[in-house]
């Protein structure tokens, strides 16, 4: 017992009481060996036998209480394991191991729960300690495999599960884990092959099937969600892609690839604040030049998005030609000119005047190649049109008279005539 060889000690103690059933110390030794090995029920019987022989034996009375305590922890742990309250199971096993330090069963249950809690190094340490003493312990082999399986080292995990099944062919947990691991590996690889071939619909289906295999495998499922998010982005289902990446980072909040994929989807859907947040998270995790540039680009787009969208005001896309910009201005300026709305309510007149001014402002910027280039890049627009300015990414308002722009634009050939009809207003006549 002092050497920690409790099984050999148990055999000696059992032999001693076979020789002399009234040998109190023999029964005490047998009970303590049973208790140290985690067999609390057998230990209780030994201590009760001691009390039959010596009802005042205080050592037997205390050891009987200890055995009863271990049995209670076992029962609580069994119920909590079914409830998947793995933290409580670990607590119960720690308490039980104080009385049963040589119980491999308690250690294995603790290690399994540690693995299910994601505390893989602790779980592997416990399992490895057991395997050093007993390399054929199927339960310890299973726990080692479980840790590797949950760390997404599926191929190595399968090797441990197969080894456990060699030691114990009827090991149900190892059998189920081995089947899940093989199925996950196959589905994920098939999905990757389909993706590489450009068969995105099939890849989506395969990744979805893989996600249904084992909801407890957090790291593998995080990668599967990210992979499916990439498929959705290829299919231009950007909101679905964002949802998949969000599920990935919920499972693994350190998963840089999922943040990058989601950030790109946010950029593509013009959700720039969310993109900046994700790129900041990535840059905090991995301070590379590439991540810094991605963050900077997102910050530029965010600041650009907060200013007036001159392309939207004119109703053209960002690749519009000079002629398309002129045509758009001609149409919008005529649509919103104050004289067209002179009979409307004061509120409508005010709104149309505002739009007329914005149309003129948009045309002023987008019809000037230098100003347009700087506007597109998010740089300053100074009144002098020369300095880049120290306030990078901001757009300063340009002072102008929209009526003068309108008059200058329409005064050429085109069948329009203008007459002043009041301060700042023009009467125009279509030819």
Coordinates of C-alpha atoms in Angstrom, one line a residue:
X1 CA 0.0 0.0 0.0
X2 CA 2.8 2.4 0.8
X3 CA 4.3 1.7 -2.6
X4 CA 1.0 2.5 -4.2
X5 CA 0.6 -1.1 -5.4
X6 CA -3.0 -1.4 -4.2
X7 CA -4.1 -4.4 -6.3
X8 CA -1.2 -6.5 -5.0
X9 CA -2.0 -5.2 -1.5
X10 CA -5.6 -6.1 -1.9
X11 CA -4.7 -9.7 -2.8
X12 CA -2.5 -10.0 0.3
X13 CA -5.2 -8.5 2.5
X14 CA -7.9 -10.9 1.1
X15 CA -5.6 -13.9 1.6
X16 CA -5.0 -12.8 5.2
X17 CA -8.7 -12.8 6.1
X18 CA -9.3 -16.1 4.2
X19 CA -6.7 -17.5 6.7
X20 CA -8.4 -15.8 9.6
X21 CA -11.8 -14.3 9.2
X22 CA -11.7 -12.7 12.6
X23 CA -8.5 -10.8 11.8
X24 CA -9.6 -7.1 12.2
X25 CA -6.5 -5.5 10.7
X26 CA -6.8 -7.7 7.7
X27 CA -10.4 -6.6 7.0
X28 CA -9.3 -3.0 7.6
X29 CA -6.5 -3.4 5.0
X30 CA -8.8 -5.0 2.5
X31 CA -11.4 -2.2 2.9
X32 CA -8.8 0.5 2.5
X33 CA -7.4 -1.2 -0.6
X34 CA -11.0 -1.4 -2.1
X35 CA -11.6 2.2 -1.3
X36 CA -8.3 3.4 -2.7
X37 CA -9.2 1.5 -5.9
X38 CA -12.7 3.1 -6.0
X39 CA -14.7 0.1 -5.1
X40 CA -16.6 1.8 -2.3
X41 CA -19.4 -0.9 -2.0
X42 CA -16.8 -3.7 -1.3
X43 CA -15.0 -1.3 1.0
X44 CA -18.2 -0.7 3.0
X45 CA -18.7 -4.5 3.5
X46 CA -15.2 -4.8 4.8
X47 CA -15.6 -2.0 7.3
X48 CA -18.9 -3.3 8.4
X49 CA -17.3 -6.7 9.1
X50 CA -14.7 -4.9 11.3
X51 CA -17.5 -3.3 13.2
X52 CA -19.1 -6.7 13.7
X53 CA -15.9 -7.9 15.2
X54 CA -15.2 -4.6 17.1
X55 CA -18.1 -2.3 17.2
X56 CA -16.0 0.5 18.9
X57 CA -13.4 0.5 16.2
X58 CA -13.2 4.3 15.4
X59 CA -11.0 3.7 12.3
X60 CA -13.6 1.5 10.7
X61 CA -16.4 4.0 11.6
X62 CA -14.5 6.8 9.9
X63 CA -13.6 4.7 6.8
X64 CA -17.2 3.6 6.5
X65 CA -18.2 7.2 6.4
X66 CA -15.6 7.9 3.7
X67 CA -16.8 5.0 1.6
X68 CA -20.4 6.3 1.9
X69 CA -19.2 9.7 0.8
X70 CA -17.5 8.2 -2.3
X71 CA -20.7 6.4 -3.2
X72 CA -22.7 9.6 -2.9
X73 CA -20.3 11.4 -5.2
X74 CA -20.5 8.5 -7.7
X75 CA -24.3 8.8 -7.8
X76 CA -24.3 12.6 -8.2
X77 CA -21.6 12.4 -11.0
X78 CA -23.7 9.8 -12.8
X79 CA -26.8 12.0 -12.8
X80 CA -24.8 15.1 -13.8
X81 CA -23.1 13.4 -16.6
X82 CA -26.5 12.6 -18.1
X83 CA -27.4 16.2 -17.7
X84 CA -24.1 17.2 -19.4
X85 CA -23.1 19.2 -16.4
X86 CA -19.4 18.2 -16.9
X87 CA -18.0 20.8 -14.5
X88 CA -19.9 19.3 -11.6
X89 CA -18.8 15.8 -12.6
X90 CA -15.2 16.9 -12.5
X91 CA -15.8 18.4 -9.0
X92 CA -17.4 15.2 -7.8
X93 CA -14.5 13.1 -9.1
X94 CA -11.9 15.4 -7.5
X95 CA -13.6 14.9 -4.2
X96 CA -14.0 11.1 -4.7
X97 CA -10.3 10.8 -5.7
X98 CA -9.3 12.3 -2.3
X99 CA -10.5 9.0 -0.8
X100 CA -9.8 6.8 -3.9
X101 CA -6.5 8.0 -5.3
X102 CA -5.8 4.9 -7.3
X103 CA -9.2 4.6 -9.0
X104 CA -8.6 4.6 -12.8
X105 CA -12.4 4.7 -13.3
X106 CA -12.8 8.0 -11.5
X107 CA -9.7 9.5 -13.3
X108 CA -11.1 8.4 -16.7
X109 CA -14.5 9.9 -16.0
X110 CA -12.8 13.2 -14.9
X111 CA -10.6 13.1 -18.0
X112 CA -13.5 12.5 -20.3
X113 CA -15.4 15.4 -18.8
X114 CA -12.3 17.7 -19.1
X115 CA -12.2 16.8 -22.8
X116 CA -15.9 17.6 -23.2
X117 CA -15.2 20.9 -21.5
X118 CA -12.5 21.7 -24.0
X119 CA -9.7 21.4 -21.3
X120 CA -7.7 19.1 -23.6
X121 CA -4.2 19.4 -22.0
X122 CA -5.6 18.5 -18.6
X123 CA -7.5 15.6 -20.0
X124 CA -4.6 14.2 -21.9
X125 CA -2.3 14.5 -18.9
X126 CA -4.7 12.3 -16.8
X127 CA -5.1 9.8 -19.6
X128 CA -1.4 9.6 -20.2
X129 CA -0.6 9.0 -16.5
X130 CA -2.9 6.0 -16.7
X131 CA -1.4 4.7 -19.9
X132 CA 2.0 4.8 -18.4
X133 CA 0.9 2.4 -15.8
X134 CA -1.4 0.4 -18.1
X135 CA -0.8 0.8 -21.8
X136 CA -3.8 -1.4 -22.7
X137 CA -6.4 0.6 -20.8
X138 CA -9.1 1.0 -23.4
X139 CA -10.8 3.9 -21.6
X140 CA -7.6 5.9 -21.4
X141 CA -6.9 5.3 -25.1
X142 CA -10.5 6.4 -25.8
X143 CA -9.9 9.7 -23.9
X144 CA -6.6 10.4 -25.7
X145 CA -8.5 9.9 -29.0
X146 CA -11.4 12.1 -27.8
X147 CA -9.0 15.0 -27.1
X148 CA -7.4 14.7 -30.5
X149 CA -10.8 14.4 -32.1
X150 CA -12.1 17.6 -30.5
X151 CA -8.8 19.4 -31.4
X152 CA -9.6 18.6 -35.1
X153 CA -6.7 16.0 -35.4
X154 CA -9.2 13.5 -36.7
X155 CA -6.8 11.1 -38.4
X156 CA -4.7 10.6 -35.2
X157 CA -7.9 10.4 -33.1
X158 CA -9.1 7.5 -35.3
X159 CA -5.8 5.6 -34.5
X160 CA -6.5 5.8 -30.8
X161 CA -10.1 4.8 -31.1
X162 CA -9.1 1.7 -33.2
X163 CA -6.5 0.8 -30.6
X164 CA -9.1 1.1 -27.8
X165 CA -11.4 -1.1 -29.8
X166 CA -8.7 -3.7 -30.1
X167 CA -8.3 -3.8 -26.3
X168 CA -12.1 -3.7 -25.8
X169 CA -14.2 -4.6 -28.9
X170 CA -17.4 -3.7 -27.1
X171 CA -16.3 -0.2 -26.0
X172 CA -19.5 1.7 -27.1
X173 CA -18.1 5.2 -26.7
X174 CA -14.9 4.4 -28.7
X175 CA -17.0 2.7 -31.4
X176 CA -19.4 5.8 -31.7
X177 CA -16.5 8.3 -31.6
X178 CA -14.6 6.3 -34.3
X179 CA -17.6 6.1 -36.5
X180 CA -18.3 9.9 -36.1
X181 CA -14.6 10.7 -36.7
X182 CA -14.4 8.7 -39.9
X183 CA -17.7 10.2 -41.2
X184 CA -16.6 13.7 -40.4
X185 CA -13.3 13.3 -42.1
X186 CA -14.9 11.8 -45.2
X187 CA -17.6 14.4 -45.5
X188 CA -15.2 17.3 -45.0
X189 CA -12.7 16.0 -47.5
X190 CA -15.5 15.4 -50.1
X191 CA -16.8 18.9 -49.5
X192 CA -13.3 20.3 -50.0
X193 CA -12.9 18.3 -53.3
X194 CA -16.3 19.6 -54.6
X195 CA -15.3 23.2 -53.7
X196 CA -12.0 22.9 -55.5
X197 CA -13.8 21.7 -58.6
X198 CA -16.1 24.7 -58.4
X199 CA -19.2 22.5 -57.6
X200 CA -20.4 24.9 -54.9
X201 CA -23.9 23.5 -54.6
X202 CA -22.5 20.0 -53.9
X203 CA -19.9 21.4 -51.5
X204 CA -22.7 23.2 -49.6
X205 CA -24.7 20.0 -49.2
X206 CA -21.6 18.0 -48.0
X207 CA -20.6 20.6 -45.5
X208 CA -24.2 20.8 -44.2
X209 CA -24.3 17.0 -43.8
X210 CA -20.9 17.1 -42.0
X211 CA -22.3 19.7 -39.5
X212 CA -25.1 17.2 -38.6
X213 CA -22.7 14.4 -37.6
X214 CA -21.5 15.6 -34.1
X215 CA -22.6 18.9 -32.6
X216 CA -20.1 18.5 -29.8
X217 CA -17.1 18.7 -32.0
X218 CA -16.6 22.4 -31.7
X219 CA -13.4 23.0 -33.6
X220 CA -14.2 20.9 -36.6
X221 CA -17.7 22.4 -36.8
X222 CA -16.2 25.9 -36.7
X223 CA -14.1 25.0 -39.7
X224 CA -17.1 23.5 -41.5
X225 CA -19.2 26.6 -40.9
X226 CA -16.4 28.8 -42.2
X227 CA -16.1 26.5 -45.3
X228 CA -19.8 26.7 -45.9
X229 CA -19.6 30.4 -45.5
X230 CA -17.0 30.5 -48.2
X231 CA -19.3 28.5 -50.4
X232 CA -22.2 30.9 -49.8
X233 CA -20.0 33.9 -50.6
X234 CA -19.1 32.2 -53.9
X235 CA -22.8 31.7 -54.6
X236 CA -23.3 35.4 -53.7
X237 CA -25.5 34.5 -50.7
X238 CA -23.7 37.0 -48.6
X239 CA -26.1 37.2 -45.7
X240 CA -26.0 33.4 -45.4
X241 CA -22.2 33.5 -45.5
X242 CA -22.2 36.1 -42.7
X243 CA -24.4 33.8 -40.6
X244 CA -22.2 30.8 -41.2
X245 CA -19.0 32.8 -40.2
X246 CA -20.8 34.1 -37.1
X247 CA -21.6 30.5 -36.1
X248 CA -17.9 29.7 -36.6
X249 CA -16.7 32.4 -34.3
X250 CA -19.3 31.6 -31.7
X251 CA -17.8 28.1 -31.6
X252 CA -14.2 29.4 -31.8
X253 CA -13.6 33.1 -31.0
X254 CA -10.0 32.8 -32.0
X255 CA -10.7 31.6 -35.5
X256 CA -9.0 34.3 -37.7
X257 CA -10.1 32.8 -41.0
X258 CA -13.8 33.1 -40.1
X259 CA -13.4 36.7 -39.0
X260 CA -11.6 37.5 -42.3
X261 CA -14.3 35.8 -44.4
X262 CA -17.1 37.5 -42.5
X263 CA -15.3 40.9 -42.8
X264 CA -15.0 40.5 -46.5
X265 CA -18.8 39.7 -46.7
X266 CA -19.5 42.8 -44.6
X267 CA -17.4 44.8 -47.1
X268 CA -19.3 43.3 -50.1
X269 CA -22.6 44.2 -48.4
X270 CA -21.4 47.7 -47.4
X271 CA -21.7 47.0 -43.7
X272 CA -18.4 48.8 -43.1
X273 CA -18.7 49.3 -39.3
X274 CA -19.0 45.6 -38.9
X275 CA -16.1 45.0 -41.3
X276 CA -13.9 47.4 -39.3
X277 CA -14.8 45.6 -36.1
X278 CA -13.8 42.2 -37.5
X279 CA -10.6 43.5 -39.1
X280 CA -9.6 45.1 -35.8
X281 CA -10.1 41.7 -34.0
X282 CA -7.9 40.1 -36.6
X283 CA -5.2 42.7 -36.4
X284 CA -5.2 42.4 -32.6
X285 CA -4.7 38.7 -33.0
X286 CA -2.1 38.7 -35.8
X287 CA -0.4 42.0 -36.4
X288 CA 0.7 41.4 -40.1
X289 CA 1.1 44.0 -42.8
X290 CA -1.7 42.4 -44.8
X291 CA -4.2 42.6 -41.9
X292 CA -3.2 46.2 -41.2
X293 CA -3.9 47.1 -44.9
X294 CA -7.3 45.3 -44.8
X295 CA -8.2 47.2 -41.7
X296 CA -7.1 50.5 -43.2
X297 CA -9.1 49.8 -46.4
X298 CA -12.2 49.1 -44.3
X299 CA -11.7 52.3 -42.3
X300 CA -11.5 54.2 -45.6
X301 CA -14.7 52.7 -46.9
X302 CA -16.4 53.4 -43.6
X303 CA -15.5 57.1 -43.7
X304 CA -16.5 57.3 -47.3
X305 CA -19.9 55.8 -46.5
X306 CA -20.6 58.5 -44.0
X307 CA -20.4 61.3 -46.6
X308 CA -22.8 62.1 -49.4
X309 CA -23.0 59.4 -52.1
X310 CA -22.7 61.6 -55.3
X311 CA -23.2 58.6 -57.5
X312 CA -26.4 57.7 -55.8
X313 CA -27.6 61.4 -56.0
X314 CA -27.1 61.4 -59.8
X315 CA -28.4 57.8 -60.1
X316 CA -25.3 56.4 -61.8
X317 CA -22.9 53.6 -60.8
X318 CA -19.4 54.2 -59.8
X319 CA -18.0 53.2 -63.2
X320 CA -20.2 55.7 -65.0
X321 CA -18.5 57.5 -68.0
X322 CA -18.3 61.3 -68.4
X323 CA -21.2 61.3 -70.8
X324 CA -23.3 59.2 -68.5
X325 CA -22.6 61.6 -65.6
X326 CA -23.6 64.6 -67.9
X327 CA -26.8 62.9 -69.0
X328 CA -27.7 62.0 -65.4
X329 CA -27.1 65.6 -64.2
X330 CA -29.2 66.9 -67.1
X331 CA -32.1 64.6 -66.1
X332 CA -31.9 65.2 -62.3
X333 CA -31.3 69.0 -62.5
X334 CA -34.4 69.4 -64.6
X335 CA -36.3 67.1 -62.3
X336 CA -35.5 69.1 -59.1
X337 CA -35.2 72.7 -60.4
X338 CA -37.1 75.0 -58.1
X339 CA -39.1 76.5 -60.9
X340 CA -40.6 73.1 -61.6
X341 CA -42.1 73.1 -58.1
X342 CA -43.1 76.7 -57.7
X343 CA -46.8 75.7 -57.2
X344 CA -46.0 73.0 -54.6
X345 CA -46.2 73.5 -50.8
X346 CA -43.4 75.3 -49.0
X347 CA -42.2 71.9 -47.6
X348 CA -41.9 70.3 -51.0
X349 CA -40.2 73.4 -52.4
X350 CA -37.6 73.3 -49.7
X351 CA -36.9 69.6 -50.2
X352 CA -36.6 69.9 -54.0
X353 CA -34.3 72.9 -53.6
X354 CA -32.1 70.8 -51.4
X355 CA -32.0 68.0 -53.9
X356 CA -31.3 70.5 -56.7
X357 CA -28.3 71.8 -54.7
X358 CA -27.1 68.2 -54.1
X359 CA -27.3 67.4 -57.8
X360 CA -25.2 70.4 -58.6
X361 CA -22.7 69.5 -55.9
X362 CA -22.5 65.9 -57.2
X363 CA -21.9 67.1 -60.8
X364 CA -19.3 69.6 -59.7
X365 CA -17.2 66.8 -58.1
X366 CA -17.8 63.9 -60.6
X367 CA -17.3 66.0 -63.7
X368 CA -13.9 67.1 -62.5
X369 CA -11.4 64.2 -63.1
X370 CA -9.1 65.3 -60.2
X371 CA -11.8 65.9 -57.7
X372 CA -13.6 62.7 -58.8
X373 CA -10.4 60.6 -58.4
X374 CA -9.8 62.0 -54.9
X375 CA -13.5 61.5 -54.0
X376 CA -13.3 57.9 -55.1
X377 CA -10.2 57.3 -53.0
X378 CA -11.7 58.9 -50.0
X379 CA -9.2 61.8 -49.8
X380 CA -9.8 65.5 -49.0
X381 CA -11.5 67.8 -51.4
X382 CA -10.2 71.3 -50.6
X383 CA -11.6 74.4 -52.2
X384 CA -8.3 75.1 -53.9
X385 CA -8.4 71.7 -55.5
X386 CA -4.7 71.2 -55.0
X387 CA -3.8 70.3 -51.4
X388 CA -4.4 66.7 -50.3
X389 CA -5.0 68.1 -46.8
X390 CA -4.0 66.7 -43.4
X391 CA -7.5 65.4 -42.6
X392 CA -7.4 62.2 -44.5
X393 CA -10.6 60.5 -45.6
X394 CA -12.9 63.4 -44.9
X395 CA -14.9 65.3 -47.5
X396 CA -15.1 69.0 -47.1
X397 CA -18.2 70.7 -48.6
X398 CA -17.5 72.7 -51.8
X399 CA -19.2 76.1 -52.0
X400 CA -20.9 76.8 -55.3
X401 CA -24.1 78.2 -56.8
X402 CA -26.2 75.4 -58.2
X403 CA -28.1 77.8 -60.4
X404 CA -24.9 79.0 -62.0
X405 CA -24.0 75.4 -62.8
X406 CA -27.4 74.7 -64.2
X407 CA -27.3 77.9 -66.3
X408 CA -23.8 77.1 -67.6
X409 CA -24.7 73.5 -68.4
X410 CA -27.9 74.3 -70.3
X411 CA -27.0 77.6 -71.9
X412 CA -25.2 75.9 -74.8
X413 CA -26.9 74.3 -77.8
X414 CA -29.8 72.2 -76.8
X415 CA -33.0 74.3 -77.2
X416 CA -33.2 75.9 -73.7
X417 CA -33.6 79.6 -72.9
X418 CA -33.3 81.2 -69.5
X419 CA -34.7 84.4 -68.1
X420 CA -34.2 85.7 -64.6
X421 CA -37.5 85.4 -62.7
X422 CA -36.3 86.4 -59.2
X423 CA -33.3 86.1 -57.0
X424 CA -31.6 82.8 -57.6
X425 CA -34.4 81.5 -59.8
X426 CA -34.6 80.9 -63.5
X427 CA -37.4 80.5 -65.9
X428 CA -36.6 77.9 -68.5
X429 CA -38.3 77.0 -71.7
X430 CA -38.0 73.7 -73.5
X431 CA -37.2 74.1 -77.2

